[in-house]
C-alpha atoms as a printed R data frame, in Angstrom:
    type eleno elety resid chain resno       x       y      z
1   ATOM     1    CA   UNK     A     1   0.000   0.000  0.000
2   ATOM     2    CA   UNK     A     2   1.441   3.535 -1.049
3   ATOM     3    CA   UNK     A     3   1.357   6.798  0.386
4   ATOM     4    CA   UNK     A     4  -1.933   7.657 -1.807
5   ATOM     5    CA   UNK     A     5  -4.011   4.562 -1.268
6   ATOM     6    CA   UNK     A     6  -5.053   5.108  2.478
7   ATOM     7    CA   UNK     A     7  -5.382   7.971  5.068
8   ATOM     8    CA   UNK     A     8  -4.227   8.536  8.546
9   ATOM     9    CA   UNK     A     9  -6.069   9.956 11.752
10  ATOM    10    CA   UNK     A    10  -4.818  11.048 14.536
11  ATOM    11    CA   UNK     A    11  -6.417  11.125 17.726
12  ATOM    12    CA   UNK     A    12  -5.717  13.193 20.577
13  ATOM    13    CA   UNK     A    13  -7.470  13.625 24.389
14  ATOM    14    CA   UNK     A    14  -6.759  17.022 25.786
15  ATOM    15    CA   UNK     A    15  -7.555  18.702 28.913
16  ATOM    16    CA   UNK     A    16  -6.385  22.139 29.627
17  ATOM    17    CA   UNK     A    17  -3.856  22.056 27.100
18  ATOM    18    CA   UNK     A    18  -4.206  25.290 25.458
19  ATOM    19    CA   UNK     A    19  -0.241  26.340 25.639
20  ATOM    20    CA   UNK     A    20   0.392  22.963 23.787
21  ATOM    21    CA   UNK     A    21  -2.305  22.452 20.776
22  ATOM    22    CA   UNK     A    22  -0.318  24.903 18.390
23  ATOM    23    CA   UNK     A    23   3.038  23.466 19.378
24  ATOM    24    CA   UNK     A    24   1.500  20.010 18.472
25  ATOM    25    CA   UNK     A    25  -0.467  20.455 15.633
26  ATOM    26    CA   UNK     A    26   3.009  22.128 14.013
27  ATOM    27    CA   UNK     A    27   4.838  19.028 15.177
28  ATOM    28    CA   UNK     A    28   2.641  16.929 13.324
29  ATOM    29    CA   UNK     A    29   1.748  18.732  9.963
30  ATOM    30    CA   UNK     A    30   5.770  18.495  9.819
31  ATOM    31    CA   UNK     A    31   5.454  14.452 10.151
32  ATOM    32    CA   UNK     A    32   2.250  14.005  8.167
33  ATOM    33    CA   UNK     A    33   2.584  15.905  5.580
34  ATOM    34    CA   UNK     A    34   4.546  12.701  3.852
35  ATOM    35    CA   UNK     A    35   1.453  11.083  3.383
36  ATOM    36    CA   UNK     A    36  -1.563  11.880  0.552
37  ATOM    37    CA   UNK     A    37  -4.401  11.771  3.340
38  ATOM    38    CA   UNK     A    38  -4.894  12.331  6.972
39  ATOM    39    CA   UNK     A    39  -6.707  14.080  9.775
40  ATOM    40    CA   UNK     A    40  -5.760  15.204 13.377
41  ATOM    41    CA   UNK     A    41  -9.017  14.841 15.712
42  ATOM    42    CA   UNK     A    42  -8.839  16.788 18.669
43  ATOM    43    CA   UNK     A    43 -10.765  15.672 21.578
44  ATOM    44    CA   UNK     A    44 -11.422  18.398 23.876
45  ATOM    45    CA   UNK     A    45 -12.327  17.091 27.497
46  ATOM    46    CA   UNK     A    46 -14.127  19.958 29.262
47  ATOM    47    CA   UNK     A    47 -11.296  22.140 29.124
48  ATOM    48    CA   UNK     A    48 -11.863  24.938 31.943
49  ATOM    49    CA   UNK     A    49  -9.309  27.052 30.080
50  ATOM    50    CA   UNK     A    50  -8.732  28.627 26.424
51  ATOM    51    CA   UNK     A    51  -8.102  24.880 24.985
52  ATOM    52    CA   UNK     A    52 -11.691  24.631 23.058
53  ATOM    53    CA   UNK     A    53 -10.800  28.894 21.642
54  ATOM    54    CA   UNK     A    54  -7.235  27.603 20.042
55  ATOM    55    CA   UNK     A    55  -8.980  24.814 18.475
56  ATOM    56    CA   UNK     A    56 -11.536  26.945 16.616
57  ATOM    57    CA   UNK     A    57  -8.978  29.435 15.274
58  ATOM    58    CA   UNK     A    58  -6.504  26.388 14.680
59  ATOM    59    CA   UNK     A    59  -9.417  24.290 12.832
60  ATOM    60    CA   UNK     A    60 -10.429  27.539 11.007
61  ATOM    61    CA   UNK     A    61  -7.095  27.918  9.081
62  ATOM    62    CA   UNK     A    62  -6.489  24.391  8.563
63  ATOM    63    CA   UNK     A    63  -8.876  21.969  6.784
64  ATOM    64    CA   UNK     A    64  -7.317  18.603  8.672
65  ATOM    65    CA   UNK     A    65  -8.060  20.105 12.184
66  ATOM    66    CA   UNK     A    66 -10.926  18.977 13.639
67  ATOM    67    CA   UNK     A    67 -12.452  18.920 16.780
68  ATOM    68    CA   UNK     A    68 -14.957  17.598 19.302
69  ATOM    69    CA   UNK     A    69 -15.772  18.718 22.616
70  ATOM    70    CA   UNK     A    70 -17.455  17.612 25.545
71  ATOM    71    CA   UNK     A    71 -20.145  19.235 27.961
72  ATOM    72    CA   UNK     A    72 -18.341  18.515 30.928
73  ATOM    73    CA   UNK     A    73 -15.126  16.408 31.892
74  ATOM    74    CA   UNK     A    74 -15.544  12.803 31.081
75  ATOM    75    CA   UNK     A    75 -12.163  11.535 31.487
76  ATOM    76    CA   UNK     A    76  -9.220  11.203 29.115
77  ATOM    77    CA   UNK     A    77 -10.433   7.145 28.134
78  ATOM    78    CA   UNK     A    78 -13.914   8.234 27.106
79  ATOM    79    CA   UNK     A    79 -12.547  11.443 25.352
80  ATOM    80    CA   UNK     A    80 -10.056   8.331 23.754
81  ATOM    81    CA   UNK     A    81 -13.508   6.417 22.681
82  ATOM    82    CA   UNK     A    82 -15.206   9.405 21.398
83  ATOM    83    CA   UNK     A    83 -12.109  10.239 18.882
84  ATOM    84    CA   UNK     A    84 -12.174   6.527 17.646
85  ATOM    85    CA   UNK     A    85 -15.537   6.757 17.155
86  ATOM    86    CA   UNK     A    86 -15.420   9.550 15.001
87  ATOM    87    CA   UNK     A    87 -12.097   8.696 13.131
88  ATOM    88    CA   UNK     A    88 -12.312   8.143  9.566
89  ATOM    89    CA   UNK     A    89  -8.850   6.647  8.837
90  ATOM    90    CA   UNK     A    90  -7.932   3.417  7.670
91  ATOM    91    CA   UNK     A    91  -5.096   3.218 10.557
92  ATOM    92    CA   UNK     A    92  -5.561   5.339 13.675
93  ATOM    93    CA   UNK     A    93  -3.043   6.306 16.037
94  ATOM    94    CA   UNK     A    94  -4.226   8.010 19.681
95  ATOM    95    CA   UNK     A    95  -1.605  10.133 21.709
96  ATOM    96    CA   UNK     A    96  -1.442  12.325 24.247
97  ATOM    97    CA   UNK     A    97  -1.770  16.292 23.731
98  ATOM    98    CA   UNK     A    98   1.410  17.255 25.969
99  ATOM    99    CA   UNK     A    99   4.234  16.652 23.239
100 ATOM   100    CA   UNK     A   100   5.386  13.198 25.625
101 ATOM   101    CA   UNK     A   101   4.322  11.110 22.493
102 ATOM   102    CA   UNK     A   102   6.899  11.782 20.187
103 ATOM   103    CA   UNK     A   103   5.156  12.467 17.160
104 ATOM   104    CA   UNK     A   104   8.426  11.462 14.939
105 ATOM   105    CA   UNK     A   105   7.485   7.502 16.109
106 ATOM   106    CA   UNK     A   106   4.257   7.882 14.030
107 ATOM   107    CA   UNK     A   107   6.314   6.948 10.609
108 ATOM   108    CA   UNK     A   108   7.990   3.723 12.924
109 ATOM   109    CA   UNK     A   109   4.000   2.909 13.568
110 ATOM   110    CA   UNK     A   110   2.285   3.147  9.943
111 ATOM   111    CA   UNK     A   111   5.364   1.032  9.022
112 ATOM   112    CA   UNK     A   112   4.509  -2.127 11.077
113 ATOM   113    CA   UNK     A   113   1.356  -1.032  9.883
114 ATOM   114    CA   UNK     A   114   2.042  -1.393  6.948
115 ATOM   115    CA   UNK     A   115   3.791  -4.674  7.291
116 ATOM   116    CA   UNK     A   116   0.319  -6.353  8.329
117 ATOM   117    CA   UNK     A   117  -0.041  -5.589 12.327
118 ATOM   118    CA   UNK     A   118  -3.455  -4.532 13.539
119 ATOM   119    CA   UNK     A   119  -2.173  -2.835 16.847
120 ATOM   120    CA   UNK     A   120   1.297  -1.309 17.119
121 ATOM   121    CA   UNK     A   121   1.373   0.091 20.643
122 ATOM   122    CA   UNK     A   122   4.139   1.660 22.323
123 ATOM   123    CA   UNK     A   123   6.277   0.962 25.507
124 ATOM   124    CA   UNK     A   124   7.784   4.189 27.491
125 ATOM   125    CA   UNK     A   125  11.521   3.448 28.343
126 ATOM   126    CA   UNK     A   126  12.009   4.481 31.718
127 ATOM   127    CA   UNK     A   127  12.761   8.046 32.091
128 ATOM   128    CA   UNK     A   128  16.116   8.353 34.466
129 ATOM   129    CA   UNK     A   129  13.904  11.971 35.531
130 ATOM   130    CA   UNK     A   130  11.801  10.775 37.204
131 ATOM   131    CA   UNK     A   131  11.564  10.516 40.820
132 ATOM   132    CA   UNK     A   132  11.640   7.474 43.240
133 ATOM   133    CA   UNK     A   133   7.925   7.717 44.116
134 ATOM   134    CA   UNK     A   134   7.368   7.873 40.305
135 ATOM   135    CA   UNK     A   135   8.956   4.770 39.338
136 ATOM   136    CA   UNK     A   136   7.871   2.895 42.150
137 ATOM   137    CA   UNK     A   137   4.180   3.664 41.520
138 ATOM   138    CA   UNK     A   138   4.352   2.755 37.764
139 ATOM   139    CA   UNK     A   139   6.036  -0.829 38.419
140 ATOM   140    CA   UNK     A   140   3.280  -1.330 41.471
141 ATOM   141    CA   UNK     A   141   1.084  -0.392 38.828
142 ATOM   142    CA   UNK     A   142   1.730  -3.036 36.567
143 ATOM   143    CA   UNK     A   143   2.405  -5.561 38.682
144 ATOM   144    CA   UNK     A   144  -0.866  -5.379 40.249
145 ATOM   145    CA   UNK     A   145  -2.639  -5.244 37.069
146 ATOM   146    CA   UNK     A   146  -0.674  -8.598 35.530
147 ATOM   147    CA   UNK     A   147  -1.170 -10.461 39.382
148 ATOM   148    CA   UNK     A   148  -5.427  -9.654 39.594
149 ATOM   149    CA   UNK     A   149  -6.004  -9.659 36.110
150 ATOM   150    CA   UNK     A   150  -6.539 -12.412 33.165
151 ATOM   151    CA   UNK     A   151  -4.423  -9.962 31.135
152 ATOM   152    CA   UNK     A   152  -0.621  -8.921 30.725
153 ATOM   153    CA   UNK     A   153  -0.087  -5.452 29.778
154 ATOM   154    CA   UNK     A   154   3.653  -4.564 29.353
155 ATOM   155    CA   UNK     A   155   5.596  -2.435 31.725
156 ATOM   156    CA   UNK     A   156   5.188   1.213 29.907
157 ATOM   157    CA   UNK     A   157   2.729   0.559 28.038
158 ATOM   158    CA   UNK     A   158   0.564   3.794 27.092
159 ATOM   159    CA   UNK     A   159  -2.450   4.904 25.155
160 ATOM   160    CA   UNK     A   160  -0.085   5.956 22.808
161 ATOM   161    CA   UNK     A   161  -0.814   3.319 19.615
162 ATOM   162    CA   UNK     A   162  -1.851   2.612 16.224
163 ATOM   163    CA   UNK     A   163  -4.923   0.591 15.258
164 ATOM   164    CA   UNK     A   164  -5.911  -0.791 12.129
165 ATOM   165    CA   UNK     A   165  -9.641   0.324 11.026
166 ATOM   166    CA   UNK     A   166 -10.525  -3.384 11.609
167 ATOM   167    CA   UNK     A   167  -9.877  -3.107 14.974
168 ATOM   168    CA   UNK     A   168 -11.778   0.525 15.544
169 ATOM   169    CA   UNK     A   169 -14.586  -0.742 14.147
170 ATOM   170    CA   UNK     A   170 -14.521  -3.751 16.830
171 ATOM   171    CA   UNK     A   171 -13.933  -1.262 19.207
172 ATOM   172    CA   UNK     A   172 -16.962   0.917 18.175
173 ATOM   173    CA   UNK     A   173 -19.360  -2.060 19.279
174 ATOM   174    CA   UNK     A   174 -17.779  -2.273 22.388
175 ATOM   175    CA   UNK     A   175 -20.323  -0.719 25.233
176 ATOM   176    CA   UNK     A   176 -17.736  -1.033 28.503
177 ATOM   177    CA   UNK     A   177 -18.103   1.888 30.832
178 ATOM   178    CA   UNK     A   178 -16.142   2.485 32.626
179 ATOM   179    CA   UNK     A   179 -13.115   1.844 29.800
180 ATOM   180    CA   UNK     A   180  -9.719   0.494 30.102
181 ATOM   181    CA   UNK     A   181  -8.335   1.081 27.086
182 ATOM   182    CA   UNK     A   182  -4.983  -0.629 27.415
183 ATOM   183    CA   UNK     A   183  -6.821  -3.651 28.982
184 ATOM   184    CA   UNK     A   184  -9.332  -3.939 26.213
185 ATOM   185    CA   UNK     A   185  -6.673  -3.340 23.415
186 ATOM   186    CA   UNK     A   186  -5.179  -6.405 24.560
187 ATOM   187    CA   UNK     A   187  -8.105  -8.431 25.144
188 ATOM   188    CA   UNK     A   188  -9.135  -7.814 21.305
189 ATOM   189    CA   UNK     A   189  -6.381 -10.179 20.022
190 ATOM   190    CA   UNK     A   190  -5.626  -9.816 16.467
191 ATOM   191    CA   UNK     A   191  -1.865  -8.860 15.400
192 ATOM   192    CA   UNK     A   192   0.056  -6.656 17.886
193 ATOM   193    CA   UNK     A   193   3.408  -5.743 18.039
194 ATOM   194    CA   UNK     A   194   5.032  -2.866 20.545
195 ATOM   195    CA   UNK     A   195   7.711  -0.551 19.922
196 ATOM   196    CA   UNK     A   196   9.735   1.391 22.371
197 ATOM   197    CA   UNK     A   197  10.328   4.816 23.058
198 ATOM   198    CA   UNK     A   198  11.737   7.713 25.181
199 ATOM   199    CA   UNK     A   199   9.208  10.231 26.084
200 ATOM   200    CA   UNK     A   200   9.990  14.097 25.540
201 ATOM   201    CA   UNK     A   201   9.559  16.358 28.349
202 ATOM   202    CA   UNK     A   202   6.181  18.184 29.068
203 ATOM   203    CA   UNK     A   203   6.911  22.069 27.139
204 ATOM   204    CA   UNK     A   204   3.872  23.769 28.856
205 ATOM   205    CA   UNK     A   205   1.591  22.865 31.812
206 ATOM   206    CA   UNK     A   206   1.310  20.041 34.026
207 ATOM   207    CA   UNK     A   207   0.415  16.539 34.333
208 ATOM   208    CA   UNK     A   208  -3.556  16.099 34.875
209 ATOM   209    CA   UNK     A   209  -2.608  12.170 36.190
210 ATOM   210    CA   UNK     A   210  -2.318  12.751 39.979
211 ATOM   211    CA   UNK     A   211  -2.230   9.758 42.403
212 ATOM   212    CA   UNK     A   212  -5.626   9.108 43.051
213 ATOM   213    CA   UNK     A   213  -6.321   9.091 39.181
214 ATOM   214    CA   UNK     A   214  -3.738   6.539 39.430
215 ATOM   215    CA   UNK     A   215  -5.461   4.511 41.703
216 ATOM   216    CA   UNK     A   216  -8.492   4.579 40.488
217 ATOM   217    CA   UNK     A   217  -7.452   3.347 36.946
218 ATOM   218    CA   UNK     A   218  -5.884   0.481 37.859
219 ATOM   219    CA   UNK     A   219  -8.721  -0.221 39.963
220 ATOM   220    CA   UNK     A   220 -10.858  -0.075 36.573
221 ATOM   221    CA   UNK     A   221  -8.055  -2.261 34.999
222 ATOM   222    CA   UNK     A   222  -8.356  -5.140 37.517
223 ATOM   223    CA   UNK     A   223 -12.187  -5.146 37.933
224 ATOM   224    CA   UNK     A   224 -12.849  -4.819 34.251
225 ATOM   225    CA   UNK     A   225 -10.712  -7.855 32.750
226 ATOM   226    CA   UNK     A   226 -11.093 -10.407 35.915
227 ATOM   227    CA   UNK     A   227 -12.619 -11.860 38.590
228 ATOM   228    CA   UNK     A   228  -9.725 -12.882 40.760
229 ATOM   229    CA   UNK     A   229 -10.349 -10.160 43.783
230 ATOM   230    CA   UNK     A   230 -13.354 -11.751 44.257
231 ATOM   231    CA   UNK     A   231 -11.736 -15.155 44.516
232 ATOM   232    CA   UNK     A   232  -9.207 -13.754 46.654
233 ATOM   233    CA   UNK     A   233 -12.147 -12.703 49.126
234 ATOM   234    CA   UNK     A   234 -14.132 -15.632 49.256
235 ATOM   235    CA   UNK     A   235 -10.449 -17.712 49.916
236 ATOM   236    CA   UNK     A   236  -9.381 -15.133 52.715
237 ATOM   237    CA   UNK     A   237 -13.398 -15.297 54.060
238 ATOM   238    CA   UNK     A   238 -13.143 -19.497 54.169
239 ATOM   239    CA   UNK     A   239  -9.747 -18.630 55.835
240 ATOM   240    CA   UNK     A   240 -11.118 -16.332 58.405
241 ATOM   241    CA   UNK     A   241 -14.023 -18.355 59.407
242 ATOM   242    CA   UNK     A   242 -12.185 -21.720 59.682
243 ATOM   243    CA   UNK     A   243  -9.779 -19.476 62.121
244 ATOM   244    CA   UNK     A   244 -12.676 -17.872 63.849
245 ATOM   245    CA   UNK     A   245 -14.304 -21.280 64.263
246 ATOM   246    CA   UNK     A   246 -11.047 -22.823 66.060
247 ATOM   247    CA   UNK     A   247 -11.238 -20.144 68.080
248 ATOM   248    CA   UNK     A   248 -14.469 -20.379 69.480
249 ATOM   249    CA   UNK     A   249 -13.565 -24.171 70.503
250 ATOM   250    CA   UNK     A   250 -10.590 -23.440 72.129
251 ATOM   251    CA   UNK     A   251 -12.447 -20.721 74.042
252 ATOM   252    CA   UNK     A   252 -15.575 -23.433 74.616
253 ATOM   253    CA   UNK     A   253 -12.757 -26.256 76.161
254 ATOM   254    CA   UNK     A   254 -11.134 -23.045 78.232
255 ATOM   255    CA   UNK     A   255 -13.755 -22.228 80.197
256 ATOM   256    CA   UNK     A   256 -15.193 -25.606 80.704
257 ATOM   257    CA   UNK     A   257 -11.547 -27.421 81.004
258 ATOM   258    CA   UNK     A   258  -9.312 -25.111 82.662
259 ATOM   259    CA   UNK     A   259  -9.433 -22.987 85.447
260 ATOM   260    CA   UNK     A   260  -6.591 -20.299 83.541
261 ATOM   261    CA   UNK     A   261  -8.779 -18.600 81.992
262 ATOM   262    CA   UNK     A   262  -7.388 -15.006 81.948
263 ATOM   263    CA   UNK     A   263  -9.469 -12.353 79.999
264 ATOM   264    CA   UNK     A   264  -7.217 -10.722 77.192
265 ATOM   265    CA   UNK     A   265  -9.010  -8.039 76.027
266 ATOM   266    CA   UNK     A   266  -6.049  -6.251 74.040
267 ATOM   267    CA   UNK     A   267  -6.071  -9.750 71.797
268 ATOM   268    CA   UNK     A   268  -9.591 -10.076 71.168
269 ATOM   269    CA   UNK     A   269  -9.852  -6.093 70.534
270 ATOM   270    CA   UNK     A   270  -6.998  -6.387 67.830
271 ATOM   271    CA   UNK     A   271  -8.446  -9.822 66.394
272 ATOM   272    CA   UNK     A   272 -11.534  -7.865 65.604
273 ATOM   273    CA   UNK     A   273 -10.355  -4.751 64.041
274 ATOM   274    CA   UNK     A   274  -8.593  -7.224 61.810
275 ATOM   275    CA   UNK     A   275 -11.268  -9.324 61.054
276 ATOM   276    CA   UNK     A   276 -13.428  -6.407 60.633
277 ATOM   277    CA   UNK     A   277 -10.910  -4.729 58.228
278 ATOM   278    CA   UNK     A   278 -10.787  -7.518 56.006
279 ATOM   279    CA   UNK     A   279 -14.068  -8.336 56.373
280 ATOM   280    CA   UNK     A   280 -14.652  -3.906 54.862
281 ATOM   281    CA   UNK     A   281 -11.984  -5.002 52.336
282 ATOM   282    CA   UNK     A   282 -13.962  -7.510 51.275
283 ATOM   283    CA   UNK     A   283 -17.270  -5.737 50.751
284 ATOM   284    CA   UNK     A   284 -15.245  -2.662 48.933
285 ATOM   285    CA   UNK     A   285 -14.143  -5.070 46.219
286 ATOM   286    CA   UNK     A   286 -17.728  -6.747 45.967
287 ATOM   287    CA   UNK     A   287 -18.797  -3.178 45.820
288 ATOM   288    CA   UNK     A   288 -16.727  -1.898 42.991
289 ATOM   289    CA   UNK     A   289 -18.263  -5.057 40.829
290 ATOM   290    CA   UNK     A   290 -21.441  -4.354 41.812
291 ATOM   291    CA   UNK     A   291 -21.026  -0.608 41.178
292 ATOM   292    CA   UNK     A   292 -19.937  -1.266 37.422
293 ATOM   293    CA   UNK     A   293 -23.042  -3.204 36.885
294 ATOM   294    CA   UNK     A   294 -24.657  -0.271 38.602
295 ATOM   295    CA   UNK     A   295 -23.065   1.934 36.264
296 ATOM   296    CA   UNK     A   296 -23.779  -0.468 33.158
297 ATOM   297    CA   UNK     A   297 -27.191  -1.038 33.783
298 ATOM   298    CA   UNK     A   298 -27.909   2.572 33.448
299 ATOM   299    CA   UNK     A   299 -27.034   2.673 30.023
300 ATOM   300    CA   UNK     A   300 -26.034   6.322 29.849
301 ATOM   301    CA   UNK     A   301 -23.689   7.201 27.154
302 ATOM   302    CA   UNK     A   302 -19.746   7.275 27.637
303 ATOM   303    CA   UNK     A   303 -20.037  11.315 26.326
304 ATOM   304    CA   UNK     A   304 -21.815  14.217 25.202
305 ATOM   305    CA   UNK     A   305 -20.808  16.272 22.637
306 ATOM   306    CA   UNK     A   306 -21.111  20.426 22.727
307 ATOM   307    CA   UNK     A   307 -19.347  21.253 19.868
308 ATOM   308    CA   UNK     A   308 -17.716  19.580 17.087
309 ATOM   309    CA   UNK     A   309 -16.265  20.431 13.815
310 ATOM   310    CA   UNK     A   310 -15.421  17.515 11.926
């Protein structure tokens, strides 16, 4: 397949990024440009700041700029879904709007493309930057994810990937909410291949990942690809009540058998905080299963769209 027979789209999430869309879109008319066709889809998250301005006077100058943008902020994977779902290209390649994605890689991804891969997806080297507390927070990260999950996602791995159009359109039938996108990626199958890369430093604003965000993705991650926490409970319940049950005799044959009986209320009062901890532990991860279907059963869409110019 030749430059002229197909067409590229490019898919970017942003959030308060308004000091980085020109510096981006200039990155990438200097890549694209090779090719015959393509378009550059900017999502626009329910930017509080001047993001959603830039992208009409960006959009207005150049045809390939175009835009959605959301009513409210409804999180960088369902801005992700909404851009696929409005992508036209016969390969698709999502990226972050902060210049971290290299956009020079995109040539190194339409050419495995091109080769006959479905997904080429892209593994972040580890940046010698960052701090202690960084590092240690992706690996737990991952770790956790591959150890709870039926699904092994790749140390660095980021939404930061080419798709065939095969694959999008799979992915437009797909009604998950909430979405794990690098979870679901792998789940699909079909021919994948990963590249690695260095990310660039952030040229304007901050991250918008903080710790808790953190959290609560890989939370989605385990809960939405696997069952295992809940096996884990119901193993640590048996566990718990077998010990609980030994208990009770040897407390039964101590007061009947023995005339030591000494009353340790520091024990008992630290045996049940723990049981009761686990036993809160237990009903949190029941809870966030039951939530999803909660969530699910609702049927409300992933997004709503303001404004778009496509």
């Amino acid at each position: 397949m030749n430059n002229s027979k197909f067409r590229v789209s490019v898919v970017i999430p942003i959030f308060n990024e308004e000091g980085n869309v020109a510096k981006i879109v200039d990155a990438l008319y200097e890549i694209l440009n090779r090719y015959s066709d393509f378009e550059i889809l900017f999502v626009n998250d329910g930017s509080t700041d001047g993001t959603l301005q830039v992208l009409r006077a960006i959009s207005s100058e150049k045809n390939q700029i175009k835009y959605l943008s959301f009513s409210r902020n409804f999180g960088h994977q369902n801005a992700l879904k909404a851009g696929l779902d409005n992508a036209e290209g016969d390969c698709i390649i999502s990226m972050d709007g902060d210049l971290q994605h290299p956009p020079h890689l995109i040539p190194s991804l339409i050419e495995k493309w091109l080769e006959g891969y479905d997904v080429v997806y892209t593994l972040r080297k580890e940046d010698p930057r960052l701090g202690f507390f960084k590092r240690w927070s992706a690996n737990l990260f991952y770790k956790t994810i591959n150890s709870l999950s039926d699904i092994s996602i790749e140390k660095g791995s980021a939404d930061f990937r080419l798709i065939s159009k095969a694959v999008n359109e799979v992915i437009r039938t797909l009604p998950e909410n909430p979405i794990f996108f690098r979870g679901m990626i792998k789940w699909l199958g079909f021919k994948q291949i990963g590249i690695e890369y260095m990310p660039e430093e952030r040229l304007w604003g901050k991250s918008k990942y903080s710790l808790s965000k953190m959290f609560k993705f890989a939370i989605i991650g385990v809960t939405g690809f696997s069952i295992k926490p809940l096996h884990l409970s119901t193993l640590i319940g048996s566990f718990l009540s077998f010990f609980s049950f030994c208990y009770g005799l040897y407390a039964i044959a101590a007061y009947f058998f023995s005339n030591a009986t000494v009353s340790g209320w520091t024990s008992i009062l630290a045996l049940i905080a723990f049981i009761g901890g686990v036993q809160l532990l237990m009903m949190g991860i029941i809870g966030e299963y039951l939530g999803k279907l909660f969530i699910a059963s609702k049927q409300r869409p992933q997004y709503i769209i303001a404004e778009k110019k496509l």
